[in-house]
Amino acid sequence: MKKFLISILMVLALCIPATTSAEFFSDIIVTSPDGIWTDERAYSSLEDAISAVGSSNRTIVVASEEVVTDLTIPSNVALDFKRGGKITYSGHLTINTTNISAPSQPIFNPTGSGEADFARGTELRSAWFNNLNEMFDQTVDNYVTVIINSGWAASVTADATVGDNVTLKWEGPGQRIVVNSGFTLSNVKNISAGSYRIFGGSGDIDFKTGSVLRTSWFDSFRSAVSYVDDEDVNLTLIVDGVCTVDTNTATDEYINLQFENGALLSPAAGVTVTINGPVEAGLYQIFSGDGSVRGLSIAEVQWWGADDTGSVDCTSVINKIIDTGVREIHMRGSFKIVGTIDLEDHSWVRFVGNKGRSSIVHAPTAPDTDCFSFSSTGGYQHGNGIENITITSSTSNSRHLIHLHSQARFKMESVYCNGGDVATTGLWIKGGMFGEYRGVWLYDFAGPALEIDEAATTTTQDFYSCVMESSDWGMQIDKAESVSFYGCTIESNISGGAKIGETKSASVNYQSCHFENNGTGGSGLDIRVGVAASPEVSYLSISDSSLLGSGARDQAIDVY
């Protein structure tokens, strides 16, 4: 009985056709009668295979070269290229399906005037084309993404244009488009790639306005800038690594530099990088090196590595920023200053903080050290200022927290100075004209909170809603013309509220001001007015103001 069953199985096995040993895919129609499948699914041409599919959803396997003139592949067909399968076309090839799979080999082979139209949203691969120029030519009028294959590199050997709606997408590092000398790759905009090099060669690349590029895509920062400087189009260049610059370099005004956290632009000693366009970065360091970065009009002190926790001295960092020519220096955070922020012979420099959130602790180790020094070695300096910053002295080595010498149109707004009863003066002015001070608070100084020095004539200084409090004198004014106070408060100062014209004549006006509890050291004086010697005369005007003094005084105003 067992021998009989075995015999039947052997007979059945012999009756099974050999072709059934091949794989069977019910949804696959194979072109090529000599292909990898030769059963009833095989068709002699791609056109016949498409006709057989009809409206069904099927995969057509292209396993050899299919030569066509004009051909349309419908959207319900998926193309799967095997072995040496490819489509050679001399006319118009329209591919309405986005479902294409193939190994990294050429599968589109135009001849003569052959032209391809791909379905919107198709993802193609660079290796599917014979060369780079052909890839750009066949996709120029399409809405497609071309994936630059991993490990694939090719050269632009003739002028080429990227289509307006073509996205170049890199699969990973190791792929590079090399533009040969004398040729141009133009109309480049839509790029998707990581932080690795993707461009090379000594040819030219023309980027479209609105392009977003990365420095890591080029061999150097200078190379990136040289590619885009000639465009005169607005684009963004993201600095995404440490870029050492060893040659003087300037960016175009159309380039917007964006710095990722951790990225650095580092000019070598003796090298200057001039930035003529805008910069975008957070409150982190973006510049390093012994060279110089110039051209910025607005900058954060953290961009040069200033510590904003108040733990590390920032004097040298801020002075370096001043020397770069920055016009508006933002100080957002807490900063420690051991020396002097020195603005000798600088004009149009403003220090700007966040109101209530920007502070400086002045902690000098050398005696008689100023915190801010705006000075001039000849003539007036113009347009400097400070706003929205709190400045506090922590040692008796502090002299003047803010020192102004020969300043024209200096402006202070919302600045709070605390002398800690150790600093000599809050605001010291020597010479100058057209100063404007709004919401300035000068508190707790060993000398006068405000002093206008007699060594040079100071004219037209206007104070609005300012406070001079808890110091030796609220103010001491000499050799000054047209100094006016509007809505200011002078109170709780030990020797008196205001000492005017003690050594040189002065002209002072108080309007809607409030004096209270001054002269607590015994004088009780709100205002002392005098002149050093005849014929000098001081002028004092008071209107709509209150002089309440302290209980120890005999008079509110002492004229001598």
Coordinates of C-alpha atoms in Angstrom, one line a residue:
M1 CA 0.0 0.0 0.0
K2 CA 2.8 2.4 0.9
K3 CA 4.6 1.7 -2.4
F4 CA 1.3 2.5 -4.3
L5 CA 1.0 5.9 -2.6
I6 CA 4.6 6.9 -3.3
S7 CA 4.1 6.0 -7.0
I8 CA 1.0 8.3 -7.2
L9 CA 3.0 11.2 -5.7
M10 CA 5.8 10.8 -8.1
V11 CA 3.5 10.7 -11.1
L12 CA 1.8 13.9 -9.9
A13 CA 5.1 15.6 -9.5
L14 CA 6.1 14.7 -13.0
C15 CA 2.9 16.1 -14.4
I16 CA 3.5 19.6 -12.8
P17 CA 4.8 22.0 -15.5
A18 CA 8.3 23.3 -15.0
T19 CA 7.1 26.9 -15.2
T20 CA 5.3 26.7 -12.0
S21 CA 8.6 26.6 -10.1
A22 CA 8.9 30.4 -10.9
E23 CA 7.5 33.0 -8.5
F24 CA 3.9 33.8 -9.1
F25 CA 2.6 37.3 -8.5
S26 CA -1.1 37.7 -9.4
D27 CA -0.8 41.5 -9.7
I28 CA 2.3 41.7 -11.9
I29 CA 2.3 42.0 -15.6
V30 CA 5.7 41.4 -17.0
T31 CA 7.0 43.0 -20.2
S32 CA 9.6 41.3 -22.3
P33 CA 9.1 37.7 -23.6
D34 CA 12.7 36.9 -22.8
G35 CA 12.5 38.4 -19.3
I36 CA 12.7 36.9 -15.9
W37 CA 9.2 35.6 -16.2
T38 CA 7.9 33.9 -19.4
D39 CA 4.5 32.7 -18.4
E40 CA 1.1 34.2 -19.5
R41 CA 1.9 37.4 -17.6
A42 CA 4.6 38.4 -20.0
Y43 CA 3.8 41.0 -22.7
S44 CA 6.0 41.9 -25.7
S45 CA 5.8 45.7 -25.1
L46 CA 5.2 48.2 -22.4
E47 CA 2.2 49.5 -24.3
D48 CA 0.6 46.1 -24.4
A49 CA 1.2 45.7 -20.7
I50 CA -0.5 49.0 -19.9
S51 CA -3.4 48.1 -22.2
A52 CA -3.8 44.7 -20.3
V53 CA -3.9 46.5 -17.0
G54 CA -6.7 48.8 -18.1
S55 CA -8.3 50.5 -15.1
S56 CA -7.1 47.9 -12.5
N57 CA -4.4 48.7 -10.0
R58 CA -1.4 46.7 -11.0
T59 CA 2.4 46.7 -10.9
I60 CA 4.2 46.5 -14.2
V61 CA 7.7 45.0 -13.9
V62 CA 10.1 46.5 -16.4
A63 CA 12.9 43.9 -16.6
S64 CA 14.6 45.0 -19.9
E65 CA 14.9 48.1 -22.1
E66 CA 11.6 49.3 -23.4
V67 CA 11.8 51.6 -26.4
V68 CA 8.9 54.0 -27.0
T69 CA 8.2 57.2 -28.8
D70 CA 5.2 58.8 -27.0
L71 CA 3.8 57.0 -24.1
T72 CA 1.5 57.7 -21.1
I73 CA 1.7 55.6 -18.0
P74 CA -1.6 55.9 -16.0
S75 CA -1.8 56.7 -12.3
N76 CA -3.2 53.2 -11.4
V77 CA 0.0 51.6 -12.5
A78 CA 3.0 51.1 -10.3
L79 CA 6.4 50.8 -12.0
D80 CA 8.9 48.3 -10.7
F81 CA 12.3 48.2 -12.6
K82 CA 14.3 45.0 -12.3
R83 CA 17.7 44.0 -13.5
G84 CA 18.6 46.2 -16.5
G85 CA 15.0 47.5 -17.0
K86 CA 14.7 51.0 -18.3
I87 CA 12.5 53.1 -20.6
T88 CA 14.1 54.7 -23.7
Y89 CA 12.0 57.4 -25.2
S90 CA 12.4 59.7 -28.2
G91 CA 9.1 61.6 -27.8
H92 CA 7.0 62.6 -24.9
L93 CA 6.9 60.3 -21.9
T94 CA 4.1 61.1 -19.5
I95 CA 4.2 59.3 -16.1
N96 CA 1.1 59.9 -14.1
T97 CA 1.9 57.5 -11.4
T98 CA 4.1 58.4 -8.4
N99 CA 4.7 54.7 -7.6
I100 CA 8.2 54.0 -9.0
S101 CA 10.7 51.7 -7.5
A102 CA 14.1 50.8 -9.0
P103 CA 17.7 50.1 -7.9
S104 CA 20.4 52.8 -8.2
Q105 CA 20.8 52.5 -12.0
P106 CA 19.6 54.6 -15.0
I107 CA 16.0 53.8 -15.8
F108 CA 15.0 56.9 -17.8
N109 CA 16.9 57.1 -21.1
P110 CA 15.8 60.0 -23.4
T111 CA 17.1 60.1 -26.9
G112 CA 16.9 62.9 -29.4
S113 CA 14.1 65.3 -28.3
G114 CA 12.8 62.9 -25.6
E115 CA 11.1 64.7 -22.8
A116 CA 9.5 63.4 -19.6
D117 CA 6.6 64.7 -17.5
F118 CA 6.3 63.3 -14.0
A119 CA 3.3 63.3 -11.7
R120 CA 3.2 66.1 -9.2
G121 CA 4.8 65.0 -5.9
T122 CA 6.9 62.2 -7.5
E123 CA 10.1 61.3 -5.7
L124 CA 12.9 60.5 -8.2
R125 CA 16.5 59.4 -7.6
S126 CA 19.5 60.9 -9.1
A127 CA 20.9 57.5 -10.1
W128 CA 17.8 56.9 -12.3
F129 CA 19.3 59.3 -14.9
N130 CA 22.3 58.9 -17.1
N131 CA 24.0 62.1 -15.8
L132 CA 23.4 65.3 -13.8
N133 CA 22.7 67.6 -16.7
E134 CA 20.2 65.1 -18.1
M135 CA 18.5 64.9 -14.7
F136 CA 18.0 68.6 -14.5
D137 CA 16.8 68.8 -18.1
Q138 CA 14.2 66.1 -17.7
T139 CA 12.8 67.5 -14.5
V140 CA 12.9 71.2 -15.2
D141 CA 9.1 71.7 -15.7
N142 CA 8.0 69.3 -13.0
Y143 CA 6.9 69.4 -9.4
V144 CA 9.1 66.7 -8.1
T145 CA 11.7 65.8 -5.5
V146 CA 15.0 64.4 -6.7
I147 CA 16.8 62.4 -4.0
I148 CA 20.6 62.6 -4.4
N149 CA 21.7 59.0 -3.8
S150 CA 24.0 58.1 -1.0
G151 CA 27.6 57.7 -2.2
W152 CA 26.6 59.3 -5.6
A153 CA 28.6 62.2 -7.0
A154 CA 28.4 63.9 -10.3
S155 CA 29.6 66.9 -12.1
V156 CA 27.8 69.7 -14.0
T157 CA 29.6 69.6 -17.3
A158 CA 27.5 72.2 -19.1
D159 CA 25.2 75.1 -18.0
A160 CA 22.2 73.6 -16.2
T161 CA 19.0 74.9 -14.7
V162 CA 17.0 73.5 -11.7
G163 CA 13.3 73.7 -12.2
D164 CA 11.3 76.2 -10.2
N165 CA 9.4 73.4 -8.5
V166 CA 12.1 70.9 -8.1
T167 CA 13.4 70.0 -4.6
L168 CA 16.9 68.6 -4.3
K169 CA 17.0 66.2 -1.4
W170 CA 20.2 64.6 -0.1
E171 CA 20.0 61.1 1.3
G172 CA 23.1 61.5 3.5
P173 CA 26.7 62.6 3.5
G174 CA 29.0 61.5 0.7
Q175 CA 26.9 62.9 -2.1
R176 CA 28.0 66.1 -3.9
I177 CA 27.1 68.1 -6.9
V178 CA 30.3 69.4 -8.4
V179 CA 30.0 72.4 -10.8
N180 CA 33.0 72.4 -13.2
S181 CA 34.9 75.5 -14.0
G182 CA 33.3 77.7 -16.6
F183 CA 29.8 76.3 -16.0
T184 CA 26.8 77.5 -14.0
L185 CA 24.1 75.7 -12.1
S186 CA 21.3 78.2 -11.9
N187 CA 17.9 78.7 -10.4
V188 CA 18.8 76.7 -7.2
K189 CA 16.4 77.2 -4.3
N190 CA 14.6 74.2 -2.8
I191 CA 17.2 72.1 -0.9
S192 CA 16.8 69.5 1.8
A193 CA 20.1 68.3 3.4
G194 CA 21.8 67.8 6.7
S195 CA 24.9 69.5 8.0
Y196 CA 27.4 68.1 5.5
R197 CA 29.0 69.2 2.3
I198 CA 26.9 68.9 -0.8
F199 CA 28.4 71.4 -3.3
G200 CA 31.9 71.6 -4.8
G201 CA 33.8 72.7 -7.9
S202 CA 35.1 76.0 -9.2
G203 CA 32.1 76.8 -11.3
D204 CA 29.2 79.0 -10.3
I205 CA 25.9 78.3 -8.5
D206 CA 23.1 80.9 -8.9
F207 CA 20.6 80.7 -6.0
K208 CA 17.1 82.1 -6.2
T209 CA 15.7 84.7 -3.8
G210 CA 14.3 83.2 -0.7
S211 CA 16.9 80.3 -0.7
V212 CA 17.9 78.9 2.7
L213 CA 21.4 77.6 2.7
R214 CA 23.9 76.1 5.3
T215 CA 27.6 76.9 5.6
S216 CA 28.3 73.2 6.0
W217 CA 27.1 72.6 2.4
F218 CA 30.2 74.4 1.2
D219 CA 33.9 73.8 1.9
S220 CA 34.3 77.1 3.9
F221 CA 32.4 80.1 5.1
R222 CA 34.2 82.2 2.5
S223 CA 33.2 79.8 -0.2
A224 CA 29.6 80.0 0.8
V225 CA 29.7 83.8 0.8
S226 CA 31.5 83.9 -2.6
Y227 CA 28.8 81.7 -4.2
V228 CA 25.9 83.9 -2.9
D229 CA 27.5 87.4 -2.9
D230 CA 27.0 87.9 -6.7
E231 CA 23.3 87.1 -6.6
D232 CA 21.8 90.4 -5.4
V233 CA 18.9 88.3 -4.1
N234 CA 17.6 88.0 -0.6
L235 CA 18.5 84.7 1.0
T236 CA 19.4 83.1 4.4
L237 CA 22.7 81.5 5.2
I238 CA 22.6 79.3 8.3
V239 CA 25.9 79.0 10.2
D240 CA 25.7 75.5 11.5
G241 CA 29.2 74.7 12.7
V242 CA 32.6 76.2 13.6
C243 CA 33.7 78.4 10.6
T244 CA 37.3 79.5 10.8
V245 CA 38.0 82.4 8.5
D246 CA 41.6 83.0 7.5
T247 CA 41.1 85.7 4.8
N248 CA 39.3 89.0 5.0
T249 CA 35.7 88.3 4.0
A250 CA 32.6 90.5 3.6
T251 CA 29.0 89.3 3.3
D252 CA 26.5 91.0 1.0
E253 CA 23.7 93.1 2.3
Y254 CA 21.1 90.7 0.9
I255 CA 22.4 87.8 3.1
N256 CA 20.6 87.1 6.3
L257 CA 23.0 85.2 8.6
Q258 CA 21.3 82.8 11.1
F259 CA 23.4 81.1 13.7
E260 CA 22.4 77.8 15.3
N261 CA 23.3 77.4 19.0
G262 CA 26.9 76.1 19.1
A263 CA 27.9 77.5 15.7
L264 CA 30.8 80.0 15.7
L265 CA 32.2 82.4 13.2
S266 CA 35.9 82.5 14.1
P267 CA 38.2 85.0 12.2
A268 CA 41.9 84.3 12.7
A269 CA 44.3 87.0 14.1
G270 CA 44.5 89.9 11.7
V271 CA 41.4 88.9 9.8
T272 CA 38.2 90.9 9.5
V273 CA 34.8 89.6 8.7
T274 CA 32.5 92.4 7.6
I275 CA 28.8 91.6 7.9
N276 CA 26.7 93.9 5.8
G277 CA 23.4 92.2 6.2
P278 CA 21.2 91.2 9.2
V279 CA 22.1 88.6 11.9
E280 CA 19.7 86.3 13.7
A281 CA 20.9 84.5 16.9
G282 CA 19.8 83.8 20.4
L283 CA 21.5 84.8 23.6
Y284 CA 24.6 82.6 23.0
Q285 CA 28.1 83.0 21.6
I286 CA 28.4 83.1 17.9
F287 CA 31.7 84.9 17.4
S288 CA 35.2 83.8 18.5
G289 CA 38.8 84.0 17.4
D290 CA 41.4 86.7 17.6
G291 CA 40.2 88.5 14.5
S292 CA 37.5 91.1 14.2
V293 CA 33.8 91.0 13.2
R294 CA 32.6 94.4 11.9
G295 CA 29.6 95.9 10.2
L296 CA 26.9 95.1 12.7
S297 CA 24.6 97.9 13.8
I298 CA 22.8 95.9 16.5
A299 CA 24.3 93.1 18.6
E300 CA 23.9 91.1 21.8
V301 CA 26.9 91.0 24.2
Q302 CA 26.4 87.2 24.5
W303 CA 27.4 86.9 20.8
W304 CA 31.0 87.5 21.8
G305 CA 30.8 85.2 24.8
A306 CA 29.8 87.7 27.6
D307 CA 28.6 85.8 30.7
D308 CA 25.1 86.9 31.5
T309 CA 24.9 85.3 35.0
G310 CA 27.0 88.0 36.7
S311 CA 29.8 85.5 37.6
V312 CA 32.5 86.4 35.2
D313 CA 34.1 89.8 34.4
C314 CA 32.8 91.0 31.0
T315 CA 34.8 94.2 30.7
S316 CA 37.2 93.1 27.9
V317 CA 34.4 91.4 26.0
I318 CA 32.2 94.5 25.9
N319 CA 35.1 96.8 25.1
K320 CA 35.9 94.5 22.1
I321 CA 32.3 94.8 20.9
I322 CA 32.6 98.6 21.1
D323 CA 35.7 98.6 19.0
T324 CA 33.9 96.6 16.2
G325 CA 31.6 99.6 15.6
V326 CA 28.3 98.2 16.8
R327 CA 25.8 101.0 17.3
E328 CA 23.3 99.4 19.6
I329 CA 24.6 97.0 22.2
H330 CA 22.0 94.9 23.9
M331 CA 22.7 93.8 27.5
R332 CA 20.1 91.3 28.5
G333 CA 21.0 89.5 31.7
S334 CA 23.3 90.2 34.7
F335 CA 26.8 91.3 34.1
K336 CA 29.9 91.8 36.2
I337 CA 32.3 94.7 35.3
V338 CA 35.6 94.8 37.0
G339 CA 37.2 97.6 34.9
T340 CA 35.7 100.4 32.8
I341 CA 33.5 100.2 29.8
D342 CA 35.5 102.6 27.7
L343 CA 33.9 104.7 24.9
E344 CA 36.7 107.2 24.4
D345 CA 36.1 109.0 21.0
H346 CA 33.1 106.9 20.1
S347 CA 29.8 108.3 18.8
W348 CA 26.4 106.9 18.3
V349 CA 26.7 104.0 20.6
R350 CA 23.8 103.0 22.7
F351 CA 23.6 100.4 25.5
V352 CA 20.1 98.9 25.7
G353 CA 18.8 96.5 28.3
N354 CA 15.5 94.9 29.3
K355 CA 13.7 97.1 31.8
G356 CA 13.9 95.5 35.2
R357 CA 15.9 92.5 33.9
S358 CA 19.3 93.9 32.8
S359 CA 21.8 94.7 35.6
I360 CA 25.5 95.5 36.0
V361 CA 27.5 95.0 39.2
H362 CA 30.5 97.2 39.2
A363 CA 33.3 95.5 41.2
P364 CA 36.6 97.2 40.4
T365 CA 39.8 96.0 42.0
A366 CA 41.7 99.3 41.2
P367 CA 40.7 102.5 43.0
D368 CA 38.9 105.4 41.3
T369 CA 37.5 103.3 38.5
D370 CA 34.5 104.4 36.5
C371 CA 31.9 101.9 35.3
F372 CA 30.9 103.6 32.0
S373 CA 33.2 106.3 30.6
F374 CA 32.0 108.3 27.6
S375 CA 34.9 110.6 26.8
S376 CA 36.6 112.6 24.1
T377 CA 40.2 113.6 23.4
G378 CA 39.1 116.4 21.2
G379 CA 35.7 117.9 20.3
Y380 CA 32.3 116.5 21.1
Q381 CA 31.2 112.9 20.7
H382 CA 27.6 112.6 19.5
G383 CA 24.5 110.5 20.1
N384 CA 25.7 108.0 22.8
G385 CA 23.3 106.7 25.4
I386 CA 22.1 104.1 28.0
E387 CA 18.6 102.8 28.6
N388 CA 16.8 100.2 30.7
I389 CA 19.8 99.1 32.8
T390 CA 20.4 98.9 36.6
I391 CA 24.0 99.7 37.7
T392 CA 25.1 98.8 41.2
S393 CA 28.5 99.4 42.9
S394 CA 29.9 96.8 45.2
T395 CA 33.2 98.3 46.3
S396 CA 34.6 101.6 47.3
N397 CA 36.9 101.5 44.3
S398 CA 34.0 102.7 42.2
R399 CA 34.2 106.4 41.3
H400 CA 31.6 107.5 38.8
L401 CA 29.1 104.9 37.7
I402 CA 28.5 107.0 34.5
H403 CA 31.2 109.4 33.4
L404 CA 30.3 111.9 30.6
H405 CA 33.0 114.1 29.1
S406 CA 32.2 116.3 26.0
Q407 CA 29.1 114.5 25.0
A408 CA 26.5 116.0 22.7
R409 CA 22.9 114.8 22.6
F410 CA 23.6 112.1 25.1
K411 CA 20.4 110.2 26.2
M412 CA 19.6 108.2 29.3
E413 CA 16.3 106.6 30.0
S414 CA 15.1 104.2 32.7
V415 CA 18.5 103.8 34.3
Y416 CA 18.9 103.0 38.0
C417 CA 22.2 103.7 39.6
N418 CA 22.9 102.4 43.2
G419 CA 26.2 103.5 44.7
G420 CA 25.9 101.3 47.7
D421 CA 27.2 104.2 49.8
V422 CA 30.6 103.4 48.4
A423 CA 30.7 104.8 44.9
T424 CA 31.5 108.5 44.7
T425 CA 29.0 109.7 42.1
G426 CA 26.2 108.3 40.0
L427 CA 26.3 110.6 37.0
W428 CA 29.2 112.9 36.4
I429 CA 29.1 115.4 33.6
K430 CA 32.0 117.5 32.3
G431 CA 31.3 119.6 29.3
G432 CA 28.7 118.7 26.8
M433 CA 25.4 120.0 25.3
F434 CA 21.8 118.9 24.6
G435 CA 21.8 116.0 27.1
E436 CA 18.4 114.4 27.8
Y437 CA 17.7 112.2 30.9
R438 CA 14.4 110.5 31.5
G439 CA 13.4 108.3 34.5
V440 CA 17.0 108.2 35.8
W441 CA 17.3 107.2 39.5
L442 CA 20.5 108.0 41.3
Y443 CA 20.6 106.5 44.8
D444 CA 23.0 106.1 47.8
F445 CA 26.3 107.8 46.8
A446 CA 29.1 108.9 49.0
G447 CA 29.4 112.1 47.1
P448 CA 26.7 113.9 45.0
A449 CA 24.3 111.7 43.1
L450 CA 24.6 114.1 40.1
E451 CA 27.6 116.3 39.5
I452 CA 28.2 118.7 36.7
D453 CA 31.9 119.6 37.0
E454 CA 33.3 123.1 36.8
A455 CA 36.3 122.2 34.6
A456 CA 34.3 122.7 31.3
T457 CA 31.1 124.5 30.4
T458 CA 28.1 122.3 30.2
T459 CA 25.0 123.6 28.4
T460 CA 21.4 122.5 27.9
Q461 CA 20.9 119.4 30.1
D462 CA 17.3 118.4 30.6
F463 CA 16.1 116.0 33.3
Y464 CA 12.6 114.5 33.3
S465 CA 11.1 112.6 36.2
C466 CA 14.5 111.8 37.6
V467 CA 15.3 111.0 41.3
M468 CA 18.4 112.0 43.3
E469 CA 18.2 110.3 46.7
S470 CA 20.0 109.3 49.8
S471 CA 23.4 110.6 48.8
D472 CA 25.7 113.3 50.3
W473 CA 24.2 115.9 48.0
G474 CA 21.4 115.3 45.5
M475 CA 23.3 117.3 43.0
Q476 CA 26.3 119.6 42.6
I477 CA 26.2 121.9 39.6
D478 CA 29.0 124.2 38.5
K479 CA 29.9 126.0 35.2
A480 CA 26.6 125.0 33.6
E481 CA 24.1 126.9 31.5
S482 CA 20.5 126.0 31.1
V483 CA 20.2 122.9 33.3
S484 CA 16.5 122.1 33.7
F485 CA 14.7 119.7 35.9
Y486 CA 11.0 118.7 35.2
G487 CA 9.0 116.7 37.6
C488 CA 12.1 115.5 39.5
T489 CA 12.4 114.3 43.1
I490 CA 15.4 115.3 45.3
E491 CA 15.1 113.8 48.8
S492 CA 16.8 112.4 51.8
N493 CA 20.3 113.6 50.9
I494 CA 22.6 114.2 53.9
S495 CA 24.3 117.6 53.2
G496 CA 21.5 119.0 51.1
G497 CA 19.4 118.7 48.0
A498 CA 21.3 120.8 45.5
K499 CA 24.5 122.8 45.6
I500 CA 24.6 125.2 42.7
G501 CA 27.5 127.5 41.6
E502 CA 29.8 126.8 44.5
T503 CA 33.0 127.3 42.3
K504 CA 31.6 128.5 39.0
S505 CA 28.4 130.2 37.9
A506 CA 25.5 128.1 36.9
S507 CA 22.0 128.5 35.5
V508 CA 19.4 126.1 36.9
N509 CA 15.7 125.7 36.5
Y510 CA 13.3 123.6 38.6
Q511 CA 9.8 123.1 37.3
S512 CA 7.2 120.9 39.1
C513 CA 10.0 119.3 41.3
H514 CA 9.8 118.0 44.8
F515 CA 12.5 118.5 47.5
E516 CA 12.0 116.7 50.8
N517 CA 14.0 115.7 53.8
N518 CA 17.3 117.0 52.5
G519 CA 20.1 118.2 54.8
T520 CA 19.5 115.4 57.3
G521 CA 23.2 115.8 58.3
G522 CA 22.2 119.0 60.1
S523 CA 21.9 121.8 57.5
G524 CA 18.3 121.1 56.5
L525 CA 19.0 122.7 53.2
D526 CA 17.2 122.0 50.0
I527 CA 19.2 124.3 47.8
R528 CA 22.4 126.2 48.2
V529 CA 23.2 128.8 45.6
G530 CA 26.5 130.7 45.4
V531 CA 29.4 132.0 43.3
A532 CA 33.1 131.6 43.7
A533 CA 34.0 135.2 43.1
S534 CA 32.6 138.3 41.5
P535 CA 31.6 139.0 38.8
E536 CA 30.3 135.5 38.3
V537 CA 26.6 135.1 38.8
S538 CA 24.3 132.0 39.3
Y539 CA 20.7 131.9 38.2
L540 CA 18.0 129.9 39.9
S541 CA 14.5 129.5 38.7
I542 CA 11.9 127.5 40.7
S543 CA 8.2 127.1 39.7
D544 CA 5.4 124.8 40.8
S545 CA 7.8 123.0 43.1
S546 CA 7.7 122.0 46.8
L547 CA 10.6 122.4 49.2
L548 CA 10.0 120.5 52.4
G549 CA 13.5 120.0 53.6
S550 CA 14.2 118.4 57.0
G551 CA 13.3 119.4 60.5
A552 CA 16.8 120.5 61.3
R553 CA 16.9 123.5 58.9
D554 CA 16.5 127.2 59.4
Q555 CA 15.9 127.9 55.7
A556 CA 15.0 126.1 52.5
I557 CA 17.4 128.0 50.2
D558 CA 20.7 129.4 51.2
V559 CA 22.1 132.1 48.9
Y560 CA 25.7 133.3 49.5

